[in-house]
């Protein structure tokens, strides 16, 4: 019996150790790194870059000669005759080889290659943009989670205070010092605080699941996110932020590359204006059997080389209007780039002003929390000394809880504004360290 108990204890301990080891611990920096490695949107962007690289290789290969072959069989219903003499066979087999080297394609090959290079650069910029957006999203969710945890702690403290007040009210009521109404009111506030605590805990679970999803984990994965809300000054001027944004934002880089791609498309639209020049080498074998080894009416083999030009010089304005449309598209994407630049400027200024606002909110919230704690202490002391009311205590307790929530919200909003500012500047700052 003792051995079985020992075995059961060891199994339980081993199970607990496995469960504990399964819970992965992550800081904000770790979460960002995990997201950049495993988030499907990032992996998709990297696949797009590989596809663009293959497109570059394909367009580059088009400069070289193209080799083709053709093998065919023709059966005639009558033997070819000329002046009463047989001049051919009923069965005709032919094998042909062709080597074609483009010499001048109206800048089609060169422009297509240059466009593919731009599109590859654009795909790389899209990875940067996706990583930047994901970094900011992870940081925002992480900071909201820290705020939710602080709200849980505040709700737990509030519940402790209310239960303590309920005990005092109950004791006073039982000895006839306070009416039953005070005890009932305290019970209602305890029940309300318990519900608020449950809601706060649910918010923590929801944000944890969201964060798991962002870093590429299963929503129900056991991950312990560690960190604390803290204030740190950001010594950046608005002018510096705007300059860094215009230089570093990947979406602006993508927009500039889009303009250049559109210019290449306009150049490609004008390709039909030019003649197409190419060189060909042909080798042909013919025969009256599949071996194409010649015969009385077939030359076993022949070859020829030629340089040819093809020029379609009139198509009722098809090329003209296509080029005009492509040029208008260039103008359109240039206007979109200008609009995006204006939006980037606004995003930077908005985050910058949010930082300044939340700095003031933190200072005010800290002062308010100090006053709220002192007010609650005095209300409890007055109530216990029978010179204050139960309502005063409950109001002071609610004010302290609200002050704690305000400070938590201000701290979280400040760090999220800092994350937003770095994101608006196009910089990935996983740890939100001053730069």
Short mmCIF file of C-alpha atoms in Angstrom, two decimals:
data_model
loop_
_atom_site.label_atom_id
_atom_site.label_comp_id
_atom_site.label_asym_id
_atom_site.label_seq_id
_atom_site.Cartn_x
_atom_site.Cartn_y
_atom_site.Cartn_z
CA UNK A 1 0.00 0.00 0.00
CA UNK A 2 2.81 2.39 0.92
CA UNK A 3 4.61 1.68 -2.38
CA UNK A 4 1.44 2.39 -4.39
CA UNK A 5 1.00 5.71 -2.57
CA UNK A 6 4.60 6.65 -3.27
CA UNK A 7 4.16 5.81 -6.96
CA UNK A 8 0.97 7.83 -7.15
CA UNK A 9 2.73 10.78 -5.50
CA UNK A 10 5.64 10.56 -7.95
CA UNK A 11 3.27 10.39 -10.93
CA UNK A 12 1.37 13.43 -9.67
CA UNK A 13 4.62 15.34 -9.10
CA UNK A 14 5.86 14.43 -12.55
CA UNK A 15 2.57 15.54 -14.11
CA UNK A 16 2.74 18.85 -12.25
CA UNK A 17 6.35 19.37 -13.36
CA UNK A 18 5.38 18.72 -16.99
CA UNK A 19 2.47 21.14 -16.75
CA UNK A 20 4.71 23.80 -15.24
CA UNK A 21 7.41 23.29 -17.86
CA UNK A 22 4.79 23.51 -20.60
CA UNK A 23 3.97 27.11 -19.65
CA UNK A 24 6.32 29.21 -21.78
CA UNK A 25 7.49 32.54 -20.34
CA UNK A 26 7.77 35.56 -22.65
CA UNK A 27 8.66 39.20 -22.29
CA UNK A 28 7.43 41.79 -24.79
CA UNK A 29 10.67 41.40 -26.74
CA UNK A 30 10.25 37.62 -26.81
CA UNK A 31 6.65 37.94 -27.97
CA UNK A 32 7.62 40.24 -30.83
CA UNK A 33 10.44 37.88 -31.87
CA UNK A 34 8.08 34.89 -31.80
CA UNK A 35 5.49 36.75 -33.84
CA UNK A 36 8.02 37.76 -36.48
CA UNK A 37 9.09 34.12 -36.75
CA UNK A 38 5.75 32.32 -36.72
CA UNK A 39 2.89 34.66 -37.61
CA UNK A 40 1.25 33.43 -40.86
CA UNK A 41 1.03 36.92 -42.35
CA UNK A 42 4.81 37.29 -42.10
CA UNK A 43 5.39 33.85 -43.55
CA UNK A 44 3.04 34.72 -46.43
CA UNK A 45 4.99 37.92 -47.13
CA UNK A 46 8.24 35.95 -47.23
CA UNK A 47 6.71 33.51 -49.70
CA UNK A 48 5.74 36.49 -51.84
CA UNK A 49 9.37 37.65 -51.80
CA UNK A 50 10.55 34.23 -52.99
CA UNK A 51 7.95 34.33 -55.77
CA UNK A 52 9.21 37.77 -56.81
CA UNK A 53 12.78 36.44 -56.89
CA UNK A 54 11.73 33.68 -59.26
CA UNK A 55 9.98 36.28 -61.42
CA UNK A 56 13.27 38.20 -61.67
CA UNK A 57 15.09 35.06 -62.76
CA UNK A 58 12.37 34.33 -65.31
CA UNK A 59 12.51 37.80 -66.85
CA UNK A 60 16.32 37.65 -66.93
CA UNK A 61 16.24 34.29 -68.72
CA UNK A 62 14.13 35.85 -71.49
CA UNK A 63 17.25 37.65 -72.78
CA UNK A 64 18.78 34.33 -73.86
CA UNK A 65 17.95 32.24 -76.92
CA UNK A 66 14.85 30.08 -76.96
CA UNK A 67 15.11 26.49 -78.27
CA UNK A 68 12.08 24.67 -79.61
CA UNK A 69 11.35 21.51 -81.55
CA UNK A 70 8.47 20.18 -83.59
CA UNK A 71 7.75 16.65 -84.74
CA UNK A 72 4.81 15.83 -86.98
CA UNK A 73 3.20 13.39 -89.38
CA UNK A 74 1.07 14.17 -92.44
CA UNK A 75 -0.98 11.55 -94.38
CA UNK A 76 -2.19 12.51 -97.85
CA UNK A 77 -5.26 10.93 -99.41
CA UNK A 78 -3.58 10.78 -102.82
CA UNK A 79 0.00 10.49 -103.92
CA UNK A 80 1.27 13.88 -105.24
CA UNK A 81 1.53 13.89 -109.06
CA UNK A 82 2.89 16.40 -111.55
CA UNK A 83 2.57 15.91 -115.33
CA UNK A 84 1.78 12.29 -114.75
CA UNK A 85 4.81 11.68 -112.58
CA UNK A 86 4.96 10.92 -108.85
CA UNK A 87 6.54 13.79 -106.91
CA UNK A 88 5.83 12.82 -103.32
CA UNK A 89 4.74 10.17 -100.84
CA UNK A 90 1.55 9.50 -98.96
CA UNK A 91 3.35 9.36 -95.59
CA UNK A 92 5.38 12.40 -94.59
CA UNK A 93 7.30 12.81 -91.34
CA UNK A 94 9.15 15.94 -90.28
CA UNK A 95 11.38 16.88 -87.34
CA UNK A 96 12.34 20.54 -86.92
CA UNK A 97 14.56 22.42 -84.46
CA UNK A 98 14.54 26.19 -83.97
CA UNK A 99 16.82 28.56 -82.07
CA UNK A 100 15.43 32.07 -81.70
CA UNK A 101 17.48 34.94 -80.29
CA UNK A 102 15.65 38.24 -79.71
CA UNK A 103 17.77 41.17 -80.80
CA UNK A 104 15.46 44.12 -80.26
CA UNK A 105 12.01 43.93 -78.67
CA UNK A 106 11.14 47.58 -78.35
CA UNK A 107 12.64 47.63 -74.82
CA UNK A 108 10.13 44.98 -73.76
CA UNK A 109 12.61 42.52 -72.26
CA UNK A 110 14.72 45.18 -70.55
CA UNK A 111 11.72 47.01 -69.09
CA UNK A 112 10.12 43.76 -67.93
CA UNK A 113 13.35 42.80 -66.17
CA UNK A 114 13.64 46.21 -64.51
CA UNK A 115 10.00 45.97 -63.43
CA UNK A 116 10.57 42.54 -61.87
CA UNK A 117 13.51 43.93 -59.90
CA UNK A 118 11.30 46.73 -58.59
CA UNK A 119 8.59 44.24 -57.67
CA UNK A 120 11.12 42.16 -55.76
CA UNK A 121 12.22 45.25 -53.83
CA UNK A 122 8.55 45.99 -53.23
CA UNK A 123 7.99 42.48 -51.86
CA UNK A 124 10.93 43.00 -49.48
CA UNK A 125 9.43 46.31 -48.36
CA UNK A 126 6.09 44.59 -47.81
CA UNK A 127 7.81 42.18 -45.43
CA UNK A 128 9.21 45.16 -43.51
CA UNK A 129 5.76 46.75 -43.43
CA UNK A 130 4.07 43.54 -42.26
CA UNK A 131 6.70 43.08 -39.54
CA UNK A 132 6.26 46.68 -38.41
CA UNK A 133 2.46 46.40 -38.23
CA UNK A 134 2.71 43.08 -36.38
CA UNK A 135 5.23 44.49 -33.91
CA UNK A 136 2.92 47.37 -33.02
CA UNK A 137 -0.08 45.02 -32.77
CA UNK A 138 1.79 42.66 -30.42
CA UNK A 139 3.00 45.54 -28.27
CA UNK A 140 -0.50 47.01 -28.08
CA UNK A 141 -2.02 43.67 -27.05
CA UNK A 142 0.83 43.02 -24.58
CA UNK A 143 0.36 46.40 -22.89
CA UNK A 144 -3.40 45.96 -22.76
CA UNK A 145 -2.81 42.59 -21.10
CA UNK A 146 -0.56 44.20 -18.48
CA UNK A 147 -3.25 46.82 -17.89
CA UNK A 148 -5.89 44.11 -17.54
CA UNK A 149 -3.74 42.31 -14.98
CA UNK A 150 -3.36 45.52 -12.98
CA UNK A 151 -7.12 45.96 -13.15
CA UNK A 152 -7.52 42.43 -11.76
CA UNK A 153 -5.16 43.26 -8.91
CA UNK A 154 -7.06 46.49 -8.25
CA UNK A 155 -10.39 44.63 -8.35
CA UNK A 156 -9.05 42.04 -5.89
CA UNK A 157 -7.88 44.79 -3.52
CA UNK A 158 -11.25 46.50 -3.87
CA UNK A 159 -13.03 43.24 -3.03
CA UNK A 160 -10.82 42.78 0.05
CA UNK A 161 -11.66 46.29 1.25
CA UNK A 162 -15.38 45.80 0.65
CA UNK A 163 -15.42 42.45 2.46
CA UNK A 164 -13.60 44.04 5.35
CA UNK A 165 -16.18 46.82 5.44
CA UNK A 166 -18.96 44.22 5.28
CA UNK A 167 -17.50 42.53 8.35
CA UNK A 168 -17.42 45.84 10.20
CA UNK A 169 -20.98 46.64 9.15
CA UNK A 170 -22.17 43.20 10.19
CA UNK A 171 -20.48 43.52 13.57
CA UNK A 172 -21.95 46.97 14.16
CA UNK A 173 -25.40 45.78 13.12
CA UNK A 174 -25.29 42.77 15.42
CA UNK A 175 -24.56 44.97 18.43
CA UNK A 176 -27.16 47.52 17.35
CA UNK A 177 -24.76 50.33 16.46
CA UNK A 178 -25.70 50.51 12.78
CA UNK A 179 -28.91 49.87 10.84
CA UNK A 180 -29.38 46.78 8.71
CA UNK A 181 -29.40 48.99 5.61
CA UNK A 182 -25.64 49.60 5.98
CA UNK A 183 -24.98 45.85 6.05
CA UNK A 184 -27.22 45.20 3.03
CA UNK A 185 -25.61 47.98 1.06
CA UNK A 186 -22.18 46.56 1.83
CA UNK A 187 -23.35 43.12 0.67
CA UNK A 188 -24.55 44.58 -2.63
CA UNK A 189 -21.22 46.31 -3.17
CA UNK A 190 -19.33 43.08 -2.43
CA UNK A 191 -21.44 41.22 -5.00
CA UNK A 192 -20.86 43.97 -7.55
CA UNK A 193 -17.11 43.88 -6.90
CA UNK A 194 -17.07 40.11 -7.41
CA UNK A 195 -18.72 40.55 -10.81
CA UNK A 196 -16.23 43.26 -11.76
CA UNK A 197 -13.39 40.95 -10.74
CA UNK A 198 -14.77 38.18 -12.97
CA UNK A 199 -15.03 40.60 -15.88
CA UNK A 200 -11.44 41.76 -15.34
CA UNK A 201 -10.19 38.16 -15.22
CA UNK A 202 -12.09 37.38 -18.43
CA UNK A 203 -10.41 40.37 -20.08
CA UNK A 204 -7.02 38.92 -19.12
CA UNK A 205 -7.90 35.56 -20.65
CA UNK A 206 -9.20 37.21 -23.85
CA UNK A 207 -6.10 39.33 -24.31
CA UNK A 208 -3.85 36.34 -23.63
CA UNK A 209 -5.63 34.41 -26.38
CA UNK A 210 -5.30 37.38 -28.75
CA UNK A 211 -1.60 37.64 -28.01
CA UNK A 212 -1.16 33.90 -28.58
CA UNK A 213 -2.77 34.29 -31.99
CA UNK A 214 -0.55 37.22 -32.93
CA UNK A 215 2.64 35.31 -32.15
CA UNK A 216 1.49 32.29 -34.14
CA UNK A 217 0.53 30.08 -31.19
CA UNK A 218 -2.74 28.30 -30.56
CA UNK A 219 -5.21 30.61 -28.80
CA UNK A 220 -5.38 28.23 -25.81
CA UNK A 221 -1.60 27.76 -25.51
CA UNK A 222 -0.10 28.09 -22.04
CA UNK A 223 2.15 31.16 -22.31
CA UNK A 224 3.11 33.31 -19.33
CA UNK A 225 3.65 36.91 -20.45
CA UNK A 226 5.81 38.82 -17.99
CA UNK A 227 6.30 42.55 -17.68
CA UNK A 228 5.07 45.65 -15.90
CA UNK A 229 3.64 49.01 -16.88
CA UNK A 230 6.24 51.72 -16.39
CA UNK A 231 6.90 55.29 -17.36
CA UNK A 232 10.02 56.35 -19.30
CA UNK A 233 10.57 59.71 -20.97
CA UNK A 234 10.67 60.00 -24.75
CA UNK A 235 13.05 62.81 -25.67
CA UNK A 236 12.14 63.31 -29.32
CA UNK A 237 11.02 66.45 -31.08
CA UNK A 238 8.14 66.41 -33.52
CA UNK A 239 10.45 67.53 -36.34
CA UNK A 240 12.82 64.60 -35.72
CA UNK A 241 9.90 62.17 -35.68
CA UNK A 242 8.53 63.48 -38.97
CA UNK A 243 11.95 63.31 -40.62
CA UNK A 244 12.49 59.73 -39.47
CA UNK A 245 9.01 58.73 -40.63
CA UNK A 246 9.51 60.03 -44.17
CA UNK A 247 12.84 58.22 -44.31
CA UNK A 248 11.99 54.88 -42.66
CA UNK A 249 8.31 54.06 -43.15
CA UNK A 250 8.09 50.93 -45.35
CA UNK A 251 4.63 51.82 -46.66
CA UNK A 252 6.05 55.04 -48.12
CA UNK A 253 8.85 53.01 -49.68
CA UNK A 254 6.26 50.66 -51.17
CA UNK A 255 4.31 53.62 -52.53
CA UNK A 256 7.43 55.06 -54.17
CA UNK A 257 8.18 51.67 -55.69
CA UNK A 258 4.59 51.47 -56.94
CA UNK A 259 5.12 54.74 -58.81
CA UNK A 260 8.26 53.36 -60.44
CA UNK A 261 6.45 50.13 -61.40
CA UNK A 262 3.67 52.19 -62.97
CA UNK A 263 6.28 54.10 -64.98
CA UNK A 264 7.64 50.78 -66.25
CA UNK A 265 4.12 49.76 -67.23
CA UNK A 266 3.78 52.99 -69.22
CA UNK A 267 7.00 52.16 -71.02
CA UNK A 268 5.77 48.64 -71.75
CA UNK A 269 2.54 50.05 -73.17
CA UNK A 270 4.64 51.88 -75.79
CA UNK A 271 6.48 48.71 -76.91
CA UNK A 272 4.26 48.18 -80.02
CA UNK A 273 5.55 51.47 -81.44
CA UNK A 274 8.86 49.74 -82.14
CA UNK A 275 9.76 46.90 -84.53
CA UNK A 276 10.60 43.44 -83.20
CA UNK A 277 13.92 42.10 -84.47
CA UNK A 278 15.19 38.58 -83.94
CA UNK A 279 17.56 35.95 -85.35
CA UNK A 280 16.57 32.35 -86.09
CA UNK A 281 18.43 29.17 -86.83
CA UNK A 282 16.36 26.27 -88.20
CA UNK A 283 17.31 22.64 -88.71
CA UNK A 284 14.83 20.29 -90.43
CA UNK A 285 14.81 16.56 -91.09
CA UNK A 286 12.15 14.85 -93.22
CA UNK A 287 11.30 11.35 -94.41
CA UNK A 288 8.56 8.89 -95.19
CA UNK A 289 8.99 7.01 -91.92
CA UNK A 290 9.26 7.99 -88.24
CA UNK A 291 13.07 7.86 -88.44
CA UNK A 292 12.98 10.95 -90.77
CA UNK A 293 15.97 9.58 -92.68
CA UNK A 294 15.04 11.07 -96.04
CA UNK A 295 13.95 9.21 -99.13
CA UNK A 296 13.39 9.62 -102.84
CA UNK A 297 11.15 12.63 -102.32
CA UNK A 298 12.54 14.04 -99.05
CA UNK A 299 15.78 15.81 -98.20
CA UNK A 300 17.27 14.06 -95.16
CA UNK A 301 18.28 17.34 -93.50
CA UNK A 302 18.60 21.03 -94.14
CA UNK A 303 19.27 24.15 -92.15
CA UNK A 304 18.97 27.89 -92.54
CA UNK A 305 19.72 31.02 -90.57
CA UNK A 306 17.94 34.32 -90.83
CA UNK A 307 17.42 37.72 -89.25
CA UNK A 308 13.90 39.05 -89.40
CA UNK A 309 11.91 42.09 -88.36
CA UNK A 310 8.23 42.48 -87.60
CA UNK A 311 6.61 45.86 -87.19
CA UNK A 312 2.93 46.50 -86.60
CA UNK A 313 2.79 50.21 -87.35
CA UNK A 314 -0.96 50.83 -87.30
CA UNK A 315 -3.71 49.42 -85.04
CA UNK A 316 -6.31 52.21 -85.05
CA UNK A 317 -4.91 53.92 -81.93
CA UNK A 318 -4.73 50.79 -79.77
CA UNK A 319 -1.17 51.45 -78.62
CA UNK A 320 -1.71 55.21 -78.37
CA UNK A 321 -4.64 54.91 -75.97
CA UNK A 322 -3.00 52.12 -73.98
CA UNK A 323 0.03 54.35 -73.39
CA UNK A 324 -2.18 57.29 -72.41
CA UNK A 325 -4.02 55.09 -69.90
CA UNK A 326 -0.74 53.84 -68.43
CA UNK A 327 0.51 57.41 -68.00
CA UNK A 328 -2.70 58.37 -66.21
CA UNK A 329 -2.14 55.42 -63.91
CA UNK A 330 1.29 56.87 -63.10
CA UNK A 331 -0.37 60.15 -62.14
CA UNK A 332 -2.89 58.29 -60.00
CA UNK A 333 -0.31 56.38 -57.95
CA UNK A 334 1.72 59.57 -57.50
CA UNK A 335 -1.34 61.25 -55.99
CA UNK A 336 -1.90 58.20 -53.77
CA UNK A 337 1.70 58.44 -52.62
CA UNK A 338 1.22 62.10 -51.71
CA UNK A 339 -1.93 61.22 -49.77
CA UNK A 340 -0.11 58.42 -47.93
CA UNK A 341 2.67 60.82 -47.02
CA UNK A 342 0.10 63.22 -45.55
CA UNK A 343 -1.46 60.36 -43.57
CA UNK A 344 1.98 59.35 -42.27
CA UNK A 345 2.60 62.90 -41.10
CA UNK A 346 -0.74 62.93 -39.30
CA UNK A 347 -0.09 59.53 -37.67
CA UNK A 348 3.23 60.75 -36.28
CA UNK A 349 1.75 63.97 -34.94
CA UNK A 350 -1.23 62.12 -33.44
CA UNK A 351 1.02 59.66 -31.56
CA UNK A 352 3.32 62.48 -30.49
CA UNK A 353 0.39 64.45 -29.01
CA UNK A 354 -0.97 61.31 -27.34
CA UNK A 355 2.36 60.87 -25.58
CA UNK A 356 2.24 64.43 -24.27
CA UNK A 357 -1.38 63.99 -23.16
CA UNK A 358 -0.81 60.68 -21.37
CA UNK A 359 2.26 62.08 -19.59
CA UNK A 360 -0.02 64.68 -17.98
CA UNK A 361 -2.65 62.02 -17.29
CA UNK A 362 -0.08 59.89 -15.42
CA UNK A 363 0.96 62.80 -13.21
CA UNK A 364 -2.66 63.70 -12.44
CA UNK A 365 -3.61 60.05 -11.84
CA UNK A 366 -0.77 59.55 -9.36
CA UNK A 367 -1.84 62.60 -7.37
CA UNK A 368 -5.46 61.46 -7.51
CA UNK A 369 -4.55 57.97 -6.24
CA UNK A 370 -2.64 59.40 -3.27
CA UNK A 371 -5.63 61.57 -2.39
CA UNK A 372 -8.09 58.68 -2.89
CA UNK A 373 -6.13 56.38 -0.55
CA UNK A 374 -5.99 59.03 2.12
CA UNK A 375 -9.70 59.75 1.69
CA UNK A 376 -10.52 56.07 2.09
CA UNK A 377 -8.33 55.77 5.18
CA UNK A 378 -10.03 58.76 6.77
CA UNK A 379 -13.52 57.52 5.83
CA UNK A 380 -12.86 54.14 7.45
CA UNK A 381 -11.43 55.78 10.58
CA UNK A 382 -14.43 58.12 10.89
CA UNK A 383 -16.86 55.24 10.37
CA UNK A 384 -15.17 53.10 13.02
CA UNK A 385 -15.22 56.09 15.36
CA UNK A 386 -19.00 56.37 14.76
CA UNK A 387 -18.69 59.88 13.27
CA UNK A 388 -18.89 58.89 9.59
CA UNK A 389 -21.39 57.07 7.42
CA UNK A 390 -21.23 53.82 5.54
CA UNK A 391 -21.93 55.71 2.32
CA UNK A 392 -18.80 57.81 2.89
CA UNK A 393 -16.70 54.66 3.17
CA UNK A 394 -18.18 53.04 0.09
CA UNK A 395 -17.82 56.23 -1.94
CA UNK A 396 -14.19 56.59 -0.85
CA UNK A 397 -13.53 52.95 -1.68
CA UNK A 398 -15.05 53.37 -5.16
CA UNK A 399 -12.99 56.50 -5.67
CA UNK A 400 -9.79 54.64 -4.79
CA UNK A 401 -10.65 51.82 -7.19
CA UNK A 402 -11.41 54.34 -9.93
CA UNK A 403 -8.15 56.19 -9.24
CA UNK A 404 -6.19 52.94 -9.54
CA UNK A 405 -7.94 52.14 -12.83
CA UNK A 406 -7.22 55.64 -14.12
CA UNK A 407 -3.52 55.29 -13.32
CA UNK A 408 -3.37 51.86 -14.96
CA UNK A 409 -5.12 53.19 -18.04
CA UNK A 410 -2.84 56.22 -18.28
CA UNK A 411 0.32 54.10 -17.93
CA UNK A 412 -0.88 51.63 -20.57
CA UNK A 413 -2.02 54.43 -22.90
CA UNK A 414 1.38 56.12 -22.58
CA UNK A 415 3.36 53.03 -23.53
CA UNK A 416 0.93 52.21 -26.33
CA UNK A 417 1.32 55.76 -27.64
CA UNK A 418 5.10 55.30 -27.59
CA UNK A 419 4.72 52.04 -29.52
CA UNK A 420 2.44 53.82 -31.96
CA UNK A 421 4.95 56.62 -32.43
CA UNK A 422 7.77 54.24 -33.30
CA UNK A 423 5.40 52.40 -35.62
CA UNK A 424 4.41 55.69 -37.27
CA UNK A 425 8.11 56.44 -37.75
CA UNK A 426 8.61 53.06 -39.42
CA UNK A 427 10.90 51.70 -36.70
CA UNK A 428 10.59 48.30 -34.99
CA UNK A 429 11.36 48.90 -31.31
CA UNK A 430 10.49 45.60 -29.67
CA UNK A 431 11.46 46.67 -26.14
CA UNK A 432 10.31 50.32 -26.45
CA UNK A 433 13.78 51.52 -25.53
CA UNK A 434 14.53 55.23 -26.11
CA UNK A 435 16.28 55.84 -29.42
#
